[in-house]
Coordinates of C-alpha atoms in Angstrom, one line a residue:
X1 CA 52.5 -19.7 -12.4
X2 CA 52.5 -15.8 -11.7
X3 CA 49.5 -13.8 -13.3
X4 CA 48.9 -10.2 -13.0
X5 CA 45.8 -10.2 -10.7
X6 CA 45.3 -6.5 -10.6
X7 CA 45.8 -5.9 -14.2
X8 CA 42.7 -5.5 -16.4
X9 CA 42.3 -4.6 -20.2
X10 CA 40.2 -3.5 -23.1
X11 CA 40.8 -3.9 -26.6
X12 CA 39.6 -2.7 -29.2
X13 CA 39.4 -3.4 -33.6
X14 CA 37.3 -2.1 -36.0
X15 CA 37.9 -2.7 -39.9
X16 CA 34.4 -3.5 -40.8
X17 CA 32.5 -0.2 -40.7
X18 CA 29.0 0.8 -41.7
X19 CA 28.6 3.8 -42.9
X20 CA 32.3 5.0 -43.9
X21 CA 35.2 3.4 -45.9
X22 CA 36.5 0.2 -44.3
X23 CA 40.2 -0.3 -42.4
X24 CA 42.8 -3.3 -43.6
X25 CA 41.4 -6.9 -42.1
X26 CA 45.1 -6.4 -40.7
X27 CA 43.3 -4.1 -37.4
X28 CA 41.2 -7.2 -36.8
X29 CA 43.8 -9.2 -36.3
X30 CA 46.2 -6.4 -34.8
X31 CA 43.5 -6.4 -32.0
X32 CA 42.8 -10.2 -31.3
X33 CA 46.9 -10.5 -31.5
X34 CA 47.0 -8.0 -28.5
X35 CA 44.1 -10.0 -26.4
X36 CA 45.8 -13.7 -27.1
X37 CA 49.2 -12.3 -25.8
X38 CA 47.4 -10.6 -22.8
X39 CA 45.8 -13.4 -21.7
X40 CA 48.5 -15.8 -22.4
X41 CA 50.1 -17.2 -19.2
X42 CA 52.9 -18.0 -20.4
X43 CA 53.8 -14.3 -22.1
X44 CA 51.7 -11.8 -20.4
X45 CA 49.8 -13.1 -17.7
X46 CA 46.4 -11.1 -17.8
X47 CA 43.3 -12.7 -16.2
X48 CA 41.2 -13.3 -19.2
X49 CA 38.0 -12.5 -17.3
X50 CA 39.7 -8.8 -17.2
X51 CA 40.4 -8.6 -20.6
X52 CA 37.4 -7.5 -22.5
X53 CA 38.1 -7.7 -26.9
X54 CA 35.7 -5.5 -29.1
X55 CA 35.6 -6.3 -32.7
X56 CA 34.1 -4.5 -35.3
X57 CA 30.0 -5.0 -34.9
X58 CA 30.8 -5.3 -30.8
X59 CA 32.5 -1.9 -31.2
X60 CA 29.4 0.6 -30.6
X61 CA 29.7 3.3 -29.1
X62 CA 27.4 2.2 -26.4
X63 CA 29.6 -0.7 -25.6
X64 CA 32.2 1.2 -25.3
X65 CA 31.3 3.5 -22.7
X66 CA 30.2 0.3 -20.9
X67 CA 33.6 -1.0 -21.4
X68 CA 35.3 1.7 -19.7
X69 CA 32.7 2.2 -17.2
X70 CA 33.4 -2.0 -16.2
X71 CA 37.0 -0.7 -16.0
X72 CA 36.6 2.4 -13.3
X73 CA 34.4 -0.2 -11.4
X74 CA 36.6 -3.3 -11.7
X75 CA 39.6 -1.4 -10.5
X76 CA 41.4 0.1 -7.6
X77 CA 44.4 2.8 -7.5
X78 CA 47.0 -0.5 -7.2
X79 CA 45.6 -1.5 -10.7
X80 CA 47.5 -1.5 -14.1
X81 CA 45.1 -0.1 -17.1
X82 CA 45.7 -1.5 -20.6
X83 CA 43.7 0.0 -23.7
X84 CA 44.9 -0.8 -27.3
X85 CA 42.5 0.9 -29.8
X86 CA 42.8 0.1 -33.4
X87 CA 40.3 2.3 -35.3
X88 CA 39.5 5.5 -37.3
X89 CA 39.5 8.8 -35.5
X90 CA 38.6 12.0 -37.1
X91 CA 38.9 15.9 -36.4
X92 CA 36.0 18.7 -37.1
X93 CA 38.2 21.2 -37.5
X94 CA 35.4 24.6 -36.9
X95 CA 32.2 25.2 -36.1
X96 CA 30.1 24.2 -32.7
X97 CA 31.5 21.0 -32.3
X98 CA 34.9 21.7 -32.8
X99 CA 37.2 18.6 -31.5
X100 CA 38.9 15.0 -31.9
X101 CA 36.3 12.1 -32.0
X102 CA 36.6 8.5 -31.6
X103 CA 34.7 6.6 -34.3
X104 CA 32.7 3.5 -33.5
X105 CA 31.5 1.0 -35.7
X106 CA 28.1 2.7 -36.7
X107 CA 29.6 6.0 -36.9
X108 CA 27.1 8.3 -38.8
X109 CA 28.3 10.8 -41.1
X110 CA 25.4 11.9 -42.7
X111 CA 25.5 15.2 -40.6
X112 CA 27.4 16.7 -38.6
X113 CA 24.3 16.3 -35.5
X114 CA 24.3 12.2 -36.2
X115 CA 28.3 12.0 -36.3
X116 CA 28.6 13.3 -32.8
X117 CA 25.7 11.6 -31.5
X118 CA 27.2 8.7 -32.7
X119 CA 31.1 9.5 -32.3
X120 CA 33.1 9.2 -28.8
X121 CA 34.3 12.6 -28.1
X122 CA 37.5 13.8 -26.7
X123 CA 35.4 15.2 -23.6
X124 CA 33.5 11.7 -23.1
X125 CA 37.0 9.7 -23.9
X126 CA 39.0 11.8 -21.1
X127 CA 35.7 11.5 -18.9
X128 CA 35.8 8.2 -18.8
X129 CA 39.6 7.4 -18.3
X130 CA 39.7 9.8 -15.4
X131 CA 36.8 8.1 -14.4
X132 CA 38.9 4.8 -13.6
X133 CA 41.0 5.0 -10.3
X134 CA 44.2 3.3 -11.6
X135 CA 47.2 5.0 -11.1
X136 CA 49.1 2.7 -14.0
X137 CA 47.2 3.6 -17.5
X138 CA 48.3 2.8 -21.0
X139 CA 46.2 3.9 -23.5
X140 CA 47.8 2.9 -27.0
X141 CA 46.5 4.1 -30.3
X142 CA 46.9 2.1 -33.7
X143 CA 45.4 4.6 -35.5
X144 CA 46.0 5.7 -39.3
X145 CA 46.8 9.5 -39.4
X146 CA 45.9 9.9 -43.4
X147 CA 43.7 9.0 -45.4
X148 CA 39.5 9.3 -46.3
X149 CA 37.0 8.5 -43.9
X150 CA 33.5 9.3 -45.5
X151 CA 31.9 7.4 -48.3
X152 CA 29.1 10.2 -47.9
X153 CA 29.1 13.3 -49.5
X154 CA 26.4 16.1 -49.1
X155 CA 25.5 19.8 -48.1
X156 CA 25.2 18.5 -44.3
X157 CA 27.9 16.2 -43.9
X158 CA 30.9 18.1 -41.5
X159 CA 34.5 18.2 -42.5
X160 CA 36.3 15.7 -41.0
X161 CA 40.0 15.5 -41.5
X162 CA 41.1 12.1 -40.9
X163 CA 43.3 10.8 -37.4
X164 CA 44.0 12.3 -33.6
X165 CA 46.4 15.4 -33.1
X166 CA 49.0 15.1 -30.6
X167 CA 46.9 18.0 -28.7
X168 CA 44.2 15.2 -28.2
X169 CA 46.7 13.1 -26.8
X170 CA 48.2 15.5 -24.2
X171 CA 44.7 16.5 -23.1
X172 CA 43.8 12.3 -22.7
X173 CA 47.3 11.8 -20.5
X174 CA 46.2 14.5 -18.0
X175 CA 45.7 13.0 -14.7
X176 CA 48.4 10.9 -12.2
X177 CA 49.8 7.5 -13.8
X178 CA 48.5 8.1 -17.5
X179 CA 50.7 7.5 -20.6
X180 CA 49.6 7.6 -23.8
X181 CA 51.1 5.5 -26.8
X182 CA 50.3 6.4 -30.6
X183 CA 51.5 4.3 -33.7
X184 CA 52.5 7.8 -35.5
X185 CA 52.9 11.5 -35.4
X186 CA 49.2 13.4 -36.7
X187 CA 50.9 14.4 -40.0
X188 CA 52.4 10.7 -40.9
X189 CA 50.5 7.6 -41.6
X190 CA 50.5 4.0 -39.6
X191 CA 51.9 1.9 -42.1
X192 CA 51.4 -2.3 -43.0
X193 CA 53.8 -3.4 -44.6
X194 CA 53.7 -5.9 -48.0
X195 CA 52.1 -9.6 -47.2
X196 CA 52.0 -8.7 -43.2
X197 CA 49.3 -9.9 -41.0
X198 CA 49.7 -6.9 -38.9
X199 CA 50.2 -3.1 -38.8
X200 CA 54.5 -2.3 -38.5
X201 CA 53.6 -0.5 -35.3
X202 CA 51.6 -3.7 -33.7
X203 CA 54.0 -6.0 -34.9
X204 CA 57.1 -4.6 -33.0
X205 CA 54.6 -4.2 -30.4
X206 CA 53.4 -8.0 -30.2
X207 CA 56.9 -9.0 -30.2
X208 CA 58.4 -6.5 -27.6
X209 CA 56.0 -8.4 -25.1
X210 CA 56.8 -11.2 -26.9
X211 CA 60.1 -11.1 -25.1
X212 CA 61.8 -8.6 -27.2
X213 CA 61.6 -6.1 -24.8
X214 CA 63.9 -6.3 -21.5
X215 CA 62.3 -7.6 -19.2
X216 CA 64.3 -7.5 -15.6
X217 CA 62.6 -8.7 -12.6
X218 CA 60.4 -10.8 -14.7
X219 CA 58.3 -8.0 -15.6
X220 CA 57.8 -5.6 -18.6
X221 CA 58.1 -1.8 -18.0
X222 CA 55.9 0.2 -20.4
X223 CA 59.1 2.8 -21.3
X224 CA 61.1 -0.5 -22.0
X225 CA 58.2 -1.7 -24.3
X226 CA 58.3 2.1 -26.1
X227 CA 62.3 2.1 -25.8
X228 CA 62.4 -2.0 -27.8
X229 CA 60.0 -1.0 -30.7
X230 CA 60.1 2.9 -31.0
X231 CA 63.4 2.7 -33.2
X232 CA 62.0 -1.1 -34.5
X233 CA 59.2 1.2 -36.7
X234 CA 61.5 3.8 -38.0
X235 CA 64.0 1.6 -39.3
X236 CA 61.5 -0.1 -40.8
X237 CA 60.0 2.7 -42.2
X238 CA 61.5 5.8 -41.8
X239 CA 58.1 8.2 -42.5
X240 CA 56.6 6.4 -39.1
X241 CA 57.3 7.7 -35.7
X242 CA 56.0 6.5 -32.4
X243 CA 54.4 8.9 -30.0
X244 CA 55.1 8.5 -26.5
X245 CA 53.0 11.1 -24.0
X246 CA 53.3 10.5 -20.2
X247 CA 52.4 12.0 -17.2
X248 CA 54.3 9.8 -14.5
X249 CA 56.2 8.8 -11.5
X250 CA 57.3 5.5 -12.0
X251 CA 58.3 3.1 -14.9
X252 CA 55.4 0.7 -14.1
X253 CA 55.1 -3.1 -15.3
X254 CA 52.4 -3.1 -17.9
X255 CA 53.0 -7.2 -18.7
X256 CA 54.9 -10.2 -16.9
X257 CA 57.8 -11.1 -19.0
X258 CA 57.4 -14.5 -20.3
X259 CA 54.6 -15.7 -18.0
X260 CA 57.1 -13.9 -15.5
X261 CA 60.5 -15.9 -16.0
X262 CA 63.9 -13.9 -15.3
X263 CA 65.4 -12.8 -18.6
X264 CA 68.9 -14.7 -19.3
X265 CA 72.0 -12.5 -18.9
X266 CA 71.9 -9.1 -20.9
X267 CA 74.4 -8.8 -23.5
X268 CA 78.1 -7.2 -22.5
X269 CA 78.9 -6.3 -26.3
X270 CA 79.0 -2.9 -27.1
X271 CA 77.5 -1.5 -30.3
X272 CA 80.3 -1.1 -33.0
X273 CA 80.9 2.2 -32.9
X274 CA 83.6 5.5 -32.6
X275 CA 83.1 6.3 -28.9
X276 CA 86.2 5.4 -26.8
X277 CA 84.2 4.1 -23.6
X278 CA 80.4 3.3 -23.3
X279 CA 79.4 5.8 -20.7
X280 CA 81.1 8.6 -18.4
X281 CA 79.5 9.3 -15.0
X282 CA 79.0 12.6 -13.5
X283 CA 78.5 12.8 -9.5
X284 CA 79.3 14.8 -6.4
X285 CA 82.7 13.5 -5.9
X286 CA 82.3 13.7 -1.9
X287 CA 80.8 11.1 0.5
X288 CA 78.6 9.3 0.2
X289 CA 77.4 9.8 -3.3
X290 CA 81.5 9.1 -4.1
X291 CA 81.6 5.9 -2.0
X292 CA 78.0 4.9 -3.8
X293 CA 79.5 5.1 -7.1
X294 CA 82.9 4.1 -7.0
X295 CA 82.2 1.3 -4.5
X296 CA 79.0 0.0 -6.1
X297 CA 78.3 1.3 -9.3
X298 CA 81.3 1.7 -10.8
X299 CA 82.9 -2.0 -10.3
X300 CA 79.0 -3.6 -11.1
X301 CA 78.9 -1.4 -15.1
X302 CA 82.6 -2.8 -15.3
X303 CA 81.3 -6.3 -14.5
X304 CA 79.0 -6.4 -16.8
X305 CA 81.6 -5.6 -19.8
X306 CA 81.2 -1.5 -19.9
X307 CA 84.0 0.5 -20.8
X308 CA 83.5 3.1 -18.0
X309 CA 84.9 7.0 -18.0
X310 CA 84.9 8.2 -14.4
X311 CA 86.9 11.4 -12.9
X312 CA 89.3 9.7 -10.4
X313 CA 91.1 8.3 -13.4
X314 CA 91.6 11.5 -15.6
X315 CA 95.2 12.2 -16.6
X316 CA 97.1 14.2 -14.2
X317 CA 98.0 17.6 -15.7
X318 CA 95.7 18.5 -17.7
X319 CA 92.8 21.1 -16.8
X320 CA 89.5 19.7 -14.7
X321 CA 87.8 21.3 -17.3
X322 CA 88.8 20.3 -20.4
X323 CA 89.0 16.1 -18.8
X324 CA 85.5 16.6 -18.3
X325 CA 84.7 17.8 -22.0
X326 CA 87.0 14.6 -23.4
X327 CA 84.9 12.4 -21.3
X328 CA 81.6 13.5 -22.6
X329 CA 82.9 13.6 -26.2
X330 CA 84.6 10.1 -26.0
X331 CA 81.7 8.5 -24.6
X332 CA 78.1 7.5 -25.9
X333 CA 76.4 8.4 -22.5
X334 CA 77.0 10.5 -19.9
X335 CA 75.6 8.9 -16.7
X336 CA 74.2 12.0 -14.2
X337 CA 74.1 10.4 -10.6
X338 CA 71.6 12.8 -8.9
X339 CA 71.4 13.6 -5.0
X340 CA 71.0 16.9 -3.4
X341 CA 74.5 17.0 -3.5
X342 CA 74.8 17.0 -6.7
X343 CA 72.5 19.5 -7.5
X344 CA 74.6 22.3 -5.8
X345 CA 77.6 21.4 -7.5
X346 CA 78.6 23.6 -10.0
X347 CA 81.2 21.0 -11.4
X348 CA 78.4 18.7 -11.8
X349 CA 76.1 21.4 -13.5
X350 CA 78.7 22.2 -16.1
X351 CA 79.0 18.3 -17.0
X352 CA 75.1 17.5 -17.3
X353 CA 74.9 21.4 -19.7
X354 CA 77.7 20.0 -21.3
X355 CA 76.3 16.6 -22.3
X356 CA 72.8 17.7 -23.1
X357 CA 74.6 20.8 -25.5
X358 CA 76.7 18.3 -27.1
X359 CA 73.3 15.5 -27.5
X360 CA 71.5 18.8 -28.8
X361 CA 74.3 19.5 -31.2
X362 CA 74.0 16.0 -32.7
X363 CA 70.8 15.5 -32.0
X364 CA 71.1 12.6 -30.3
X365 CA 69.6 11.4 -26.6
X366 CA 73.1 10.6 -25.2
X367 CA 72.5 11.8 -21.4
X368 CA 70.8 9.6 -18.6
X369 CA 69.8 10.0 -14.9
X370 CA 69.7 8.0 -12.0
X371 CA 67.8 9.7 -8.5
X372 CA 70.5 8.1 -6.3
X373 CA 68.6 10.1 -3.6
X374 CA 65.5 12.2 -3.2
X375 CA 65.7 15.3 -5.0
X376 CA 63.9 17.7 -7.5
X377 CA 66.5 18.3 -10.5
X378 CA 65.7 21.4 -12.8
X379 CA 63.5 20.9 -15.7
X380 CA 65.5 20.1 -18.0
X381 CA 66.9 16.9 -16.2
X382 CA 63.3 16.0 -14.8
X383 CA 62.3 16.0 -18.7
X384 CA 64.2 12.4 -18.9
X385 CA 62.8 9.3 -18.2
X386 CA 64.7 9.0 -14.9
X387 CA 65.9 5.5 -13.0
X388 CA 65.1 5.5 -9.7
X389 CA 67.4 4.0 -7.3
X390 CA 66.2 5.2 -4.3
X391 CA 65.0 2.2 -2.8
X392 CA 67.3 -0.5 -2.4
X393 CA 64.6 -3.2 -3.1
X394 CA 64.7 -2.0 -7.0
X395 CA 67.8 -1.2 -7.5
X396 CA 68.7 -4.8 -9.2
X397 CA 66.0 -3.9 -11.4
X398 CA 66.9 -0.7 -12.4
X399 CA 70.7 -1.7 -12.5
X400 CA 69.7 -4.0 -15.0
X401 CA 67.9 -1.9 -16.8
X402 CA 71.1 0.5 -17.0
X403 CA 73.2 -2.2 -18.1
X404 CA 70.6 -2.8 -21.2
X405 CA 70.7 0.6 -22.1
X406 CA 74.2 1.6 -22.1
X407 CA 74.6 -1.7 -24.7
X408 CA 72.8 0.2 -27.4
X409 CA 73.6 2.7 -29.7
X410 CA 72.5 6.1 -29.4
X411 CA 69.1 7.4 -30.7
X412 CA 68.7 9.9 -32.7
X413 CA 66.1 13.0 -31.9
X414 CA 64.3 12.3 -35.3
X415 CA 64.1 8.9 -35.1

């Protein structure tokens, strides 16, 4: 049975604190949910001698920094990195020790001197990630965002305001190969909802590696896992949002797909809505990008029951540029095909502006990219999370992937 052999984890719960108000029983199981499924060969396929679990009166801060100090020394660069921390986390908002703070289990907040001598630090946290060589990290938080902290009150006490700023996690995803996953915005809450055993955001988590998420080549991608339960926690609860923060190349595997089994056929049905075709693509409409997508792409997205808007079947007639805005309008994605070629095309530029303006306009995500060949687009397209089908070897994959996504409906820029 496959395993990932090079992937190694830490998780971490801590309900049951000491010296400040408890979390939900909920994080306790949130966490040894995450390290079951992990290790599970027939879901995940970690190793469970790489998996190390912290719970509660394991948490300390000193076990901790051995924790992550077993990681940088258990690993290589060809390593996949997997931390899920479910905990409290504070801010001191002034003062000498200005900064974010993880809190172990005998966090002290008598004063502001024991709580950082007894907190994790933003510094010591970054530290220690860019400590391990890994080029695949996932650091996910489960962390609430609202909410008291201290049962202590007195003169030397610090103010603490409760949960991690999205500045804490920008600084943490610095660094090749990082991304970092939180449960909510800073402003919001993490949420559990009424007679569940876990938090909304670990829930749709557990069951996108589950099998929820897609899971082509027998593997799950960490975007995919972000991409099946991101809209999963809004629509359950519309004042939660998923944070995503990345800082990478490549759409990595973070987990095998059912103990690594090739997913059965995505569906071909197309989400009930207004649009008159499922995607438009915009190329260079010269060899060989032409030949690549209307030989290849084109008759695979058909295949696979997509209603498909391409140029070489505009009506005759009618102005280039106004075909080109009734494709982008009529259809729920526009699909940018990018090559060097492509890139000094001023057809093409006036297509991708177009779709991004119109997604802008209704604030919606409705523009992907493909890297049919090495290239460096502007900013603006290398802001997407792009498919790379560059190398021939993973271009099933990230067909497949395509295919998945062009099924669903369009998300929305709040959501």
């Amino acid at each position: 049975m496959p395993v990932m052999n090079n992937a190694h984890a830490l998780v971490v719960g801590i309900a049951n604190y000491h010296k400040i108000n408890k979390l939900p029983e909920s994080v306790l199981n949130d966490a040894k949910d995450i390290y079951n499924l992990l290790i599970s060969p027939g879901h995940c396929g970690y190793l469970p001698e790489n998996v190390q679990l912290l719970l509660d009166d394991k948490a300390t801060k000193e076990n901790l920094h051995q924790a992550l100090t077993n990681l940088a020394q258990d690993c290589n660069q060809d390593s996949t990195i997997f931390i899920y921390i479910s905990s409290h986390g504070g801010q001191i908002e002034s003062g000498e020790h200005m900064g974010e703070y993880l809190l172990p289990v005998q966090i002290d907040y008598t004063s502001e001197e024991s709580f950082v001598e007894t907190a994790i630090s933003g510094t010591q946290f970054t530290k220690a990630l860019q400590a391990i060589p890994a080029k695949k990290k996932v650091v996910i938080f489960d962390c609430c965002h609202a909410g008291g902290i201290s049962q202590l009150k007195d003169a030397n006490a610090p103010v603490i305001k409760a949960g991690l700023p999205e500045s804490y996690y920008n600084v943490l995803k610095q660094g090749q190969g990082t991304v970092i996953l939180a449960s909510s915005r800073s402003t919001e809450k993490s949420y559990i909802l009424p007679g569940a055993a876990n938090s909304l955001f670990t829930q749709h988590l557990l069951d996108g590696f589950r099998g929820g998420a897609i899971g082509a080549g027998g593997v799950i991608r960490i975007f995919d896992v972000f991409n099946y339960m991101q809209p999963k926690v809004t629509r359950d609860c519309s004042s939660q949002h998923p944070v995503l923060i990345a800082e990478v190349e490549e759409n990595f595997p973070v987990a095998l797909y059912l103990g690594g089994k090739v997913p059965a056929p995505l569906s071909t049905v197309s989400p009930n809505d207004a649009y008159e075709y499922d995607v438009f693509i915009s190329y260079h409409s010269q060899t060989p990008d032409k030949t690549w997508v209307r030989k290849g792409l084109l008759p695979y997205l058909e295949s696979q029951g997509l209603r498909v808007c391409i140029d070489s079947r505009f009506p005759l007639g009618v102005p280039m540029i106004t075909n080109i805005e009734r494709a982008i309008e009529k259809s729920r994605y526009t699909l940018v095909v990018l090559s060097p070629a492509y890139l000094s095309s001023s057809y093409a530029e006036f297509e991708n502006l177009i779709s991004q303006h119109l997604g802008l306009e209704e604030s919606k995500y409705r523009l992907i990219a493909v890297r049919r060949e090495p290239c460096l687009p502007r900013l603006g397209l290398r802001a997407l999370t792009l498919l790379d089908m560059t190398d021939e070897d993973e271009f099933k994959t990230e067909v497949e992937r395509l295919v998945y996504q062009l099924h669903q409906p369009v998300s929305r820029r709040n959501d």
